[in-house]
Short mmCIF file of C-alpha atoms and ligand atoms in Angstrom, two decimals:
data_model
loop_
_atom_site.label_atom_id
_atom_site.label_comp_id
_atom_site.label_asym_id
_atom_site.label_seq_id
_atom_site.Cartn_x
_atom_site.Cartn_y
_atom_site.Cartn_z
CA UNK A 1251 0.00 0.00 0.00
CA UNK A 1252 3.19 1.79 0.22
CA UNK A 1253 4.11 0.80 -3.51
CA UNK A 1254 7.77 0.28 -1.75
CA UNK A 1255 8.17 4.06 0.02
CA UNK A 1256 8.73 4.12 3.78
CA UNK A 1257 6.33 6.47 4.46
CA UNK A 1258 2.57 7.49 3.09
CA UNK A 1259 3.83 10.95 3.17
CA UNK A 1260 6.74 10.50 1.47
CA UNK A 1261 4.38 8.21 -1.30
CA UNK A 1262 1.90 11.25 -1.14
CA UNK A 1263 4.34 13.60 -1.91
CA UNK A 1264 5.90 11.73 -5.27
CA UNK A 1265 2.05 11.21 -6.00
CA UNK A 1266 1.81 15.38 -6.68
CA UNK A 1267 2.03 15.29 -10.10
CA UNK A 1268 -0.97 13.40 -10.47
CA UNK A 1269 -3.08 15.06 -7.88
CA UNK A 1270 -2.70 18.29 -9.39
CA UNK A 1271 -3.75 16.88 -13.17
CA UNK A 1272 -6.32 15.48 -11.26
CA UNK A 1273 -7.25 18.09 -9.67
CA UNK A 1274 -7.33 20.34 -13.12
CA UNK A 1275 -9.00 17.32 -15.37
CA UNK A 1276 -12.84 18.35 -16.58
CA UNK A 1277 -12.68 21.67 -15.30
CA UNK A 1278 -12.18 23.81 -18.69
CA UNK A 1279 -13.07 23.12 -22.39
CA UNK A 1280 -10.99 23.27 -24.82
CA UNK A 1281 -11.47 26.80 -25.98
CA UNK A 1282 -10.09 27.45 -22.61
CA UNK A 1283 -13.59 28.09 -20.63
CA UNK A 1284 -13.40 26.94 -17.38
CA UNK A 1285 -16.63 24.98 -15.83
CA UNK A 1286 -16.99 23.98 -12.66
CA UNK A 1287 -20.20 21.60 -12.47
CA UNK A 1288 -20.21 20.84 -9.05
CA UNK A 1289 -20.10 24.57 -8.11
CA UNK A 1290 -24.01 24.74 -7.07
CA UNK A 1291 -23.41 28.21 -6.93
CA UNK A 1292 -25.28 30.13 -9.99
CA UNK A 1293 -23.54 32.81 -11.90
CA UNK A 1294 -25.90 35.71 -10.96
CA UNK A 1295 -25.00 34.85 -7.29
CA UNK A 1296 -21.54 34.79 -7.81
CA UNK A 1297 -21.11 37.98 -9.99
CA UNK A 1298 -23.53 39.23 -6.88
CA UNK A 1299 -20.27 38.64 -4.34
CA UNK A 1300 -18.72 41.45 -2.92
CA UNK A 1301 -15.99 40.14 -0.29
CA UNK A 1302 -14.56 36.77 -0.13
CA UNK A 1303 -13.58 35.15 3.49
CA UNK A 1304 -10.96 32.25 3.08
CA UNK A 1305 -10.87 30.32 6.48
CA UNK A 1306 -8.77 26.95 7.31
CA UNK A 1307 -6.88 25.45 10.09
CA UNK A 1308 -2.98 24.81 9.77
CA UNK A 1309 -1.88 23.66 6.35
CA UNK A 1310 -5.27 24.80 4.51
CA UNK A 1311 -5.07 28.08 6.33
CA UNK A 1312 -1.51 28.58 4.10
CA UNK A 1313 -3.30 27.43 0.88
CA UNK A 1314 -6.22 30.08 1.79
CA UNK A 1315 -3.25 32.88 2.07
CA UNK A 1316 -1.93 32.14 -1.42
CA UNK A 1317 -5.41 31.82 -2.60
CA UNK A 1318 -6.04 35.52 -1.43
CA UNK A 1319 -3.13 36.86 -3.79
CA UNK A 1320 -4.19 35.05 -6.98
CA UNK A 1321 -8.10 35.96 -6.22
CA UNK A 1322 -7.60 39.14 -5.46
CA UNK A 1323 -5.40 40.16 -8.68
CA UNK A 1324 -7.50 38.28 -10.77
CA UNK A 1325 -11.34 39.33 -9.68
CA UNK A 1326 -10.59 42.98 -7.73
CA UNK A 1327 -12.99 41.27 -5.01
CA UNK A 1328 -11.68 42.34 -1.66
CA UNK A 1329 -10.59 39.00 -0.17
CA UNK A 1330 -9.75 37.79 3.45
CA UNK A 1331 -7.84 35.01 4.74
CA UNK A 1332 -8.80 33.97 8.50
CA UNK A 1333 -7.77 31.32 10.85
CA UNK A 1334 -11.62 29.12 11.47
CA UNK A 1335 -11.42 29.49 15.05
CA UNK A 1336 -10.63 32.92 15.41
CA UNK A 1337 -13.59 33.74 12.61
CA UNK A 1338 -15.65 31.91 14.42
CA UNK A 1339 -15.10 34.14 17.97
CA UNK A 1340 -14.71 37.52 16.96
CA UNK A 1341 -18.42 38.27 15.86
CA UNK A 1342 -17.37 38.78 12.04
CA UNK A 1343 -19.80 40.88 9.76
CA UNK A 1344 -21.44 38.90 7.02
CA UNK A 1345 -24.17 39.57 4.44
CA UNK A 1346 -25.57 37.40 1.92
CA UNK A 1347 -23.10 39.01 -0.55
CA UNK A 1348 -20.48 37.52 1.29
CA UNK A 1349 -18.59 34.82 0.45
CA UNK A 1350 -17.15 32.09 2.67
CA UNK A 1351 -14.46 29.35 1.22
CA UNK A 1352 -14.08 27.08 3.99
CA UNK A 1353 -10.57 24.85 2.90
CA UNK A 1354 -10.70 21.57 4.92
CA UNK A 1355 -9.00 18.40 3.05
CA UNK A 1356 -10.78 16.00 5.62
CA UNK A 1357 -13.60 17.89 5.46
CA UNK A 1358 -14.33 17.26 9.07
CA UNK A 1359 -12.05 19.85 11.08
CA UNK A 1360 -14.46 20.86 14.00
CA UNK A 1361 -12.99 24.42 13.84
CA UNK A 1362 -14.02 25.05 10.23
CA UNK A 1363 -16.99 23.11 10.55
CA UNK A 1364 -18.24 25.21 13.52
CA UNK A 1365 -17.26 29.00 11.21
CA UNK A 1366 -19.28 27.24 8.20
CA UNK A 1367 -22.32 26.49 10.64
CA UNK A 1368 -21.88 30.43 12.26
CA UNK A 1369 -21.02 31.83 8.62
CA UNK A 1370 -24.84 29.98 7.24
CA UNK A 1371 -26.63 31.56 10.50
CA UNK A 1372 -25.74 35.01 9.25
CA UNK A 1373 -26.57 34.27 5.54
CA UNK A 1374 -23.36 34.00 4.38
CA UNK A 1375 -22.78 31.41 1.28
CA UNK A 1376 -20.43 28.84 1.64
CA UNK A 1377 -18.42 27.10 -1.04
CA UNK A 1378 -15.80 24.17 0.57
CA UNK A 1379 -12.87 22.96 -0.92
CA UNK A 1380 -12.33 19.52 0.38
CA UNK A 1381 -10.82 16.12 -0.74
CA UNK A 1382 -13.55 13.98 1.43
CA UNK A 1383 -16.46 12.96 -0.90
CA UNK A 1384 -19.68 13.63 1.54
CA UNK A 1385 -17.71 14.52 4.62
CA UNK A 1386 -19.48 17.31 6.48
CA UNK A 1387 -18.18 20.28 5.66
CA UNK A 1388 -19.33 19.89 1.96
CA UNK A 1389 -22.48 18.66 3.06
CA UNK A 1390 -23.07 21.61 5.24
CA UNK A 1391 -22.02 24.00 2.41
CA UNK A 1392 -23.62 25.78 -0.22
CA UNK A 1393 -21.55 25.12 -2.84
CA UNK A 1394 -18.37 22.86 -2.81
CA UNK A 1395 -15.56 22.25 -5.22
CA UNK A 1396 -13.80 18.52 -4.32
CA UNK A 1397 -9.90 18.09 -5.19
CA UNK A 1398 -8.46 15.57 -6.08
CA UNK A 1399 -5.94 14.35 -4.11
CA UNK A 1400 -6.78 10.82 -3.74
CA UNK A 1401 -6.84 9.67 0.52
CA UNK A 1402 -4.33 11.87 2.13
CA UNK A 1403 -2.97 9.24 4.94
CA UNK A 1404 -0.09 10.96 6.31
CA UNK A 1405 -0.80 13.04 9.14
CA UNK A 1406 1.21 16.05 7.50
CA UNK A 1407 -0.64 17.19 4.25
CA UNK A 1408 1.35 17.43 1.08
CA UNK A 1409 -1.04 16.45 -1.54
CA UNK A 1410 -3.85 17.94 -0.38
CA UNK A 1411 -1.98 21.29 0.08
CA UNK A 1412 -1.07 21.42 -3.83
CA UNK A 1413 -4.81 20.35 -4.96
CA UNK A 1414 -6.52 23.18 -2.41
CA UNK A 1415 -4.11 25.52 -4.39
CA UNK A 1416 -4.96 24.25 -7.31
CA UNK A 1417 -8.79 24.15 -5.93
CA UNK A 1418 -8.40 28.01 -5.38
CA UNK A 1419 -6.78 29.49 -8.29
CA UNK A 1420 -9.73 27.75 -10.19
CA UNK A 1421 -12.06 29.46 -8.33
CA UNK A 1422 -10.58 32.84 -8.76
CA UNK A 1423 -10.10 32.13 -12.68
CA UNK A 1424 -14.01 31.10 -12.61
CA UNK A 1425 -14.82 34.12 -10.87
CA UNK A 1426 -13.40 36.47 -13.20
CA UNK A 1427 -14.38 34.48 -16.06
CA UNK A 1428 -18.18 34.87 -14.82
CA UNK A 1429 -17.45 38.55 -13.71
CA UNK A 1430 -15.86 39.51 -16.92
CA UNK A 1431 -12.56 41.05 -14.90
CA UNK A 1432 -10.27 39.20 -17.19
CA UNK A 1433 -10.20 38.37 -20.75
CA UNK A 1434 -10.78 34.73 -21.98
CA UNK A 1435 -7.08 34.43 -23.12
CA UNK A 1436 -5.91 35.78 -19.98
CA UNK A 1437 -7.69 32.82 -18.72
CA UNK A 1438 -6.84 30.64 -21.01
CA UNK A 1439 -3.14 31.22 -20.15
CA UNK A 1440 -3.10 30.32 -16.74
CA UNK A 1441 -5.24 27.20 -17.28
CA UNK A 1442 -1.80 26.19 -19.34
CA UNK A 1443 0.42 27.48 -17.10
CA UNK A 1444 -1.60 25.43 -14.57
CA UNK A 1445 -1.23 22.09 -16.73
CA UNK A 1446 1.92 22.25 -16.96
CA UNK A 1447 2.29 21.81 -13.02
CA UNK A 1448 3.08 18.26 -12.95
CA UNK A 1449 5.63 18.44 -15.82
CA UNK A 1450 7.17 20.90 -13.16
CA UNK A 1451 6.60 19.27 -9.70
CA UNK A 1452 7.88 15.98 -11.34
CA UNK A 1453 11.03 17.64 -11.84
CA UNK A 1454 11.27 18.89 -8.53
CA UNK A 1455 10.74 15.62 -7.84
CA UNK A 1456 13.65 14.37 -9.83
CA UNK A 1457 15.82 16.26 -8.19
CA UNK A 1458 14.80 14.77 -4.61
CA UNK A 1459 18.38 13.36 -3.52
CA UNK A 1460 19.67 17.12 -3.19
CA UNK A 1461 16.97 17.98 -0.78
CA UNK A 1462 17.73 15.16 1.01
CA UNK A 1463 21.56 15.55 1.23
CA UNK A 1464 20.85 19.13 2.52
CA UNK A 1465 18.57 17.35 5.19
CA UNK A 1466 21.79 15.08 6.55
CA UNK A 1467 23.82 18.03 6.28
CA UNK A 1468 21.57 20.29 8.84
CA UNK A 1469 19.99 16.91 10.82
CA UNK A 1470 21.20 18.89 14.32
CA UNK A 1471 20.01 22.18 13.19
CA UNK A 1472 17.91 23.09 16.21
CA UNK A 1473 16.17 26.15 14.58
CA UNK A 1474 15.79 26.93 10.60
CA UNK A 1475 14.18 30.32 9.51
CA UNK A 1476 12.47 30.55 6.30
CA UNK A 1477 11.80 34.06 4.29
CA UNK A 1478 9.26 34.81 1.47
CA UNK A 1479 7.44 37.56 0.16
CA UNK A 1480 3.95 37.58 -1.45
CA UNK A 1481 2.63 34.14 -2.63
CA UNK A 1482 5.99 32.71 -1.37
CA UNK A 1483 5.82 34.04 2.20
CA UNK A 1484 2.56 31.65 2.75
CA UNK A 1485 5.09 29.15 1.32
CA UNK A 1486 7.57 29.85 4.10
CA UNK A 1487 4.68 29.62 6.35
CA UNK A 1488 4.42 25.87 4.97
CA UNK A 1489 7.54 24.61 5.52
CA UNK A 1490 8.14 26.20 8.95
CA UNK A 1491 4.87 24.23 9.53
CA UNK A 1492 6.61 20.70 8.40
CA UNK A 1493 9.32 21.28 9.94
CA UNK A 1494 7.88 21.86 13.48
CA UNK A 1495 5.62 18.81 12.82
CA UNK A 1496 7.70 16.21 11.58
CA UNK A 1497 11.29 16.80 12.79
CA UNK A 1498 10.07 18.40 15.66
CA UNK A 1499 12.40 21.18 15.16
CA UNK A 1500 11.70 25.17 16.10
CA UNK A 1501 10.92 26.68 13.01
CA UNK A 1502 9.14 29.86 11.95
CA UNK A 1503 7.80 31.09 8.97
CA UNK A 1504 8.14 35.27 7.81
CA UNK A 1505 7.47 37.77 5.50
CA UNK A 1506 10.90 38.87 4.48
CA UNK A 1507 10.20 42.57 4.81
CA UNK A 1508 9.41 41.92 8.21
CA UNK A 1509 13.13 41.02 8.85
CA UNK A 1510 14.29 44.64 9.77
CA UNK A 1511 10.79 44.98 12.37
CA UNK A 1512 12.22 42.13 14.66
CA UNK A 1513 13.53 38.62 13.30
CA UNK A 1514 16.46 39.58 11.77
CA UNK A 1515 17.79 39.37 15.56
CA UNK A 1516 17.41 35.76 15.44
CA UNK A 1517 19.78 35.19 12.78
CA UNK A 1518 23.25 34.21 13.87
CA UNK A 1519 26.15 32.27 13.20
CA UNK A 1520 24.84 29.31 11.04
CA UNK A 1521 21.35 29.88 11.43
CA UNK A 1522 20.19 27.69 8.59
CA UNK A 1523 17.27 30.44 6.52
CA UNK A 1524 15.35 29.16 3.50
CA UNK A 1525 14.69 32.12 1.01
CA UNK A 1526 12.06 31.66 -1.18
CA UNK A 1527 12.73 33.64 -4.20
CA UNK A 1528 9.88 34.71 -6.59
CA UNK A 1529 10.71 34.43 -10.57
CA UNK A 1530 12.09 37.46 -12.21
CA UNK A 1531 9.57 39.56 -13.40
CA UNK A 1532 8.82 43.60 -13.56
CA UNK A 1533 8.03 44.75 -10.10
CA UNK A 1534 10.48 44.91 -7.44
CA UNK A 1535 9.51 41.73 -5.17
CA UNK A 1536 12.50 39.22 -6.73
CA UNK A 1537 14.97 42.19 -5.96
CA UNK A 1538 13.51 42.75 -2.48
CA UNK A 1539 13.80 38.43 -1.78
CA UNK A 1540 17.78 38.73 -3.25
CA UNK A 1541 18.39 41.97 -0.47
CA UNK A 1542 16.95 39.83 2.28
CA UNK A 1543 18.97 36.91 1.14
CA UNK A 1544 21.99 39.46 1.96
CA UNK A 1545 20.71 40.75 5.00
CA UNK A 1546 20.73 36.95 7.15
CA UNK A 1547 24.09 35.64 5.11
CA UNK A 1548 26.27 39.44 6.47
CA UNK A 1549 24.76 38.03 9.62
CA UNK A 1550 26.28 35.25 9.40
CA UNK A 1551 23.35 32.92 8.32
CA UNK A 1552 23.76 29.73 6.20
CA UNK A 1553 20.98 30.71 3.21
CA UNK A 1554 19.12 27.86 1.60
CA UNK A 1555 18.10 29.45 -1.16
CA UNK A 1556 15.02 28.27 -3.35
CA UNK A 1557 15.35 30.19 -7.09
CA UNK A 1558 14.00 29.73 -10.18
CA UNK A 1559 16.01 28.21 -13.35
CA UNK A 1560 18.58 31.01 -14.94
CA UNK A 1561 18.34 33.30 -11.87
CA UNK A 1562 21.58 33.93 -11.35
CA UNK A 1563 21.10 37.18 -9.22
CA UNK A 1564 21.61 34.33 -6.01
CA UNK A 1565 23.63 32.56 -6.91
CA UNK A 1566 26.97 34.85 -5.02
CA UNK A 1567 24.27 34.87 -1.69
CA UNK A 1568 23.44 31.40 -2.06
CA UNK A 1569 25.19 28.67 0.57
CA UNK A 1570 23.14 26.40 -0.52
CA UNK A 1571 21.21 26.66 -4.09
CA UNK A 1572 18.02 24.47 -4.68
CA UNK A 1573 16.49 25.33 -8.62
CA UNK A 1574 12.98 25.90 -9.12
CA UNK A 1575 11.07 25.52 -12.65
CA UNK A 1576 10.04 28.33 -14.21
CA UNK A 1577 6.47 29.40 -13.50
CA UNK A 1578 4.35 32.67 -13.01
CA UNK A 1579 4.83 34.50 -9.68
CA UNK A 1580 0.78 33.62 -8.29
CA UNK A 1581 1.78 29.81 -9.42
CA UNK A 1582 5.09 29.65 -7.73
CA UNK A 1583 3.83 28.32 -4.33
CA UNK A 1584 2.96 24.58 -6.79
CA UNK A 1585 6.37 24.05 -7.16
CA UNK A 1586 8.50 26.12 -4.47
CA UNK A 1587 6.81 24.46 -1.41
CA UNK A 1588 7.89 20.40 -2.98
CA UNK A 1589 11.50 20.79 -1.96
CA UNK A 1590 10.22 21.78 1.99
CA UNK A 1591 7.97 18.78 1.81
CA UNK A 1592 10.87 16.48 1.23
CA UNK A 1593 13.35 18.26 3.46
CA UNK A 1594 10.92 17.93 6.50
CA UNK A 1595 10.11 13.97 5.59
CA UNK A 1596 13.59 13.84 5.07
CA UNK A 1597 15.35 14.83 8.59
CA UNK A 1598 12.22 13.32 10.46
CA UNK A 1599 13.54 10.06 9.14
CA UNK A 1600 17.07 10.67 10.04
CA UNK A 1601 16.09 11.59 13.55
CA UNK A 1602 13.77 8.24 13.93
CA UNK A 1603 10.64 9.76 13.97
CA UNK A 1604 7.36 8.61 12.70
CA UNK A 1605 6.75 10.40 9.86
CA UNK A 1606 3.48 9.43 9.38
CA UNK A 1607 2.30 9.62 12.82
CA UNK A 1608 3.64 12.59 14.54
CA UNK A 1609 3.31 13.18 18.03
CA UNK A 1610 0.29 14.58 19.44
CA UNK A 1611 -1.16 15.24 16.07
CA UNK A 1612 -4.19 13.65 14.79
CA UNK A 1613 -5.23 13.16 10.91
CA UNK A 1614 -8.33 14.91 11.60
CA UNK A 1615 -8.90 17.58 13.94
CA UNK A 1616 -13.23 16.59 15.11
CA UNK A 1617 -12.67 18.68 18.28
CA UNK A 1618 -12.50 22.29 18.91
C1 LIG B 319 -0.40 20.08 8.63
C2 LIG B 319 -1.75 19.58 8.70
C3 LIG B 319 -2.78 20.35 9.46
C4 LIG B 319 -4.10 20.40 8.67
C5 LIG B 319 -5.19 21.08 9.49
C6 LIG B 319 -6.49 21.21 8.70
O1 LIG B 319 0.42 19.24 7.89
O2 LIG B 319 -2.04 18.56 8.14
O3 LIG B 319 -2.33 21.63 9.76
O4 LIG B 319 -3.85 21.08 7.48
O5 LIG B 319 -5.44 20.33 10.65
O6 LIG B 319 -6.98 19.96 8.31
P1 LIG B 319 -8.12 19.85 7.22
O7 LIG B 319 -7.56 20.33 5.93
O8 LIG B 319 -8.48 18.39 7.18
O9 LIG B 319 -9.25 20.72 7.68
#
């Protein structure tokens, strides 16, 4: 049940490349139109949406934050990303006109299950993203768009991450196509870009045995740092989240231009930091990732840098350099957050832990 890998996680991770086609198959025609049949949502009520609350727990949570940058950009719909449990306390303001995306892979998290319930009572519509056919989130939704992960057995999710991504930036493309904020070949260009995912998380993939010689290398690290900015600071969010999980390791997650405001007096001799670089492109954020990659290295920090293909603006910064494919910025998160999944399954196995079962962590969460 393995098929020969010592852990489901590790499995679930190499299975990526087909969860994401999965995820993508029967959702646009070929001119490029996307459908989503399973919506239950009409159009009129979605073009009626005027602010869009994305609420998870943990690993969903960080799919909900990169969800916010693509959806915003792409429909101009003011857009929220919230923890479940703190929605649920904090008396939030919701109309019919808002919309709720509740991101649960189980589909049974009692946290998100409890906002959905509190979201319905004030009118609210709900749309869930879930992998669980029929659990109760989906159920208890209005609307619901299913990935396609396949079962997610490892406590940590990997799979289900990439495919509530995927989930997401399908929505946001629907939206706009039903809105009319983006022209069908805009669309049509990121549906591509989006198929040609697991041609590029395969060769992340491929290049596994690097990520795992960096994991021997740092296997008594007893704190690692990771930096990103925009779609890749949820990213760093990710793998801080693995880390601490699996290998049981302290491990935070920031926004690099929050270095300067406190963290950066963390960093010191060693300090392993993972820098998530975004692709080259024509605003400013690549250039701002390469200054913070400075920053923690003068401070004597061992970077662990994650850049795309031909960048070579790292590579003098760069202790360690681990090559990205090519993709747009909003996509990035698909392929940059592979290499932190196998670095985390990687040095739990080295330290003897069970991967698959971490301590005090359940698959799902049915309590709040
Ligand atoms: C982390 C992890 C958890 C879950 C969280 C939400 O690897 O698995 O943080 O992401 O408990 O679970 P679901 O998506 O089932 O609602």
């Amino acid at each position: 049940e393995k098929d020969g890998y010592d852990w489901f996680m590790r499995k679930e991770i190499f299975e990526q490349p087909r969860a994401v086609a999965d995820s993508l198959l029967g959702r646009h025609t070929d001119a490029g139109r996307l459908q989503l049949d399973e919506l239950r949502l009409s159009e009129e009520d979605l073009r009626e949406i005027d602010r869009i609350i994305i609420i998870g727990c943990g690993t969903a949570g960080y799919a909900g934050l990169v969800a916010k940058y693509a959806i915003e950009h792409w429909t101009r719909i003011p857009c929220e990303v919230e923890l479940s449990h703190e929605f649920r306390y904090r008396d939030p303001i919701l109309t019919r006109n808002t919309l709720v995306v509740a991101i649960s892979q189980s589909g049974e998290t009692a946290d998100t299950l409890m906002a959905i319930r509190h979201a319905r009572e004030q009118r609210a519509k709900v749309l869930a993203i879930c992998n669980t056919n029929g659990s109760t989130i989906p159920r208890e939704s209005d609307a619901v768009i299913y990935t396609h992960a396949g079962p997610e057995i490892g406590v940590a999710s990997t799979k289900g991450f990439l495919t509530q991504m995927v989930a997401c930036y399908l929505l946001g493309l629907y939206l706009a196509q039903v809105r009319g904020t983006m022209y069908g070949d805009e669309i049509a260009a990121i549906v591509t870009e989006l198929e040609r995912v697991p041609g590029h998380v395969q060769a992340v993939l491929d290049g596994a045995e690097e990520v795992y010689a960096l994991a021997r290398e740092l296997e008594a690290a007893r704190a690692v740092l990771f930096l990103g900015r925009h779609a890749g600071f949820p990213v760093a969010l990710e793998g801080a989240l693995k880390l601490k999980e699996l290998a049981y390791i302290h491990a935070e997650g920031f926004a690099a231009g929050e270095l300067k405001h406190g963290p950066i007096a963390l960093v010191e001799d060693r300090l392993p930091v993972f820098c998530v670089i975004p692709p080259r492109g024509r605003d400013q954020l690549h250039d701002k990732m390469v200054s913070a990659i400075q920053e923690v290295r003068a401070r004597g920090a061992r970077t662990l840098v994650l850049a795309e293909n031909g960048d070579e603006d790292v590579v003098p910064y760069a202790d360690t350099l681990l090559r990205l494919p090519r993709v747009p910025t909003l996509l990035q998160p698909l392929v940059a957050v592979v290499p932190l999944q196998l670095f985390a399954c990687e040095l739990a196995t080295l330290k003897g832990h069970d991967v698959d079962q971490p301590r005090n962590l359940a698959k799902s969460v049915t309590v709040e």
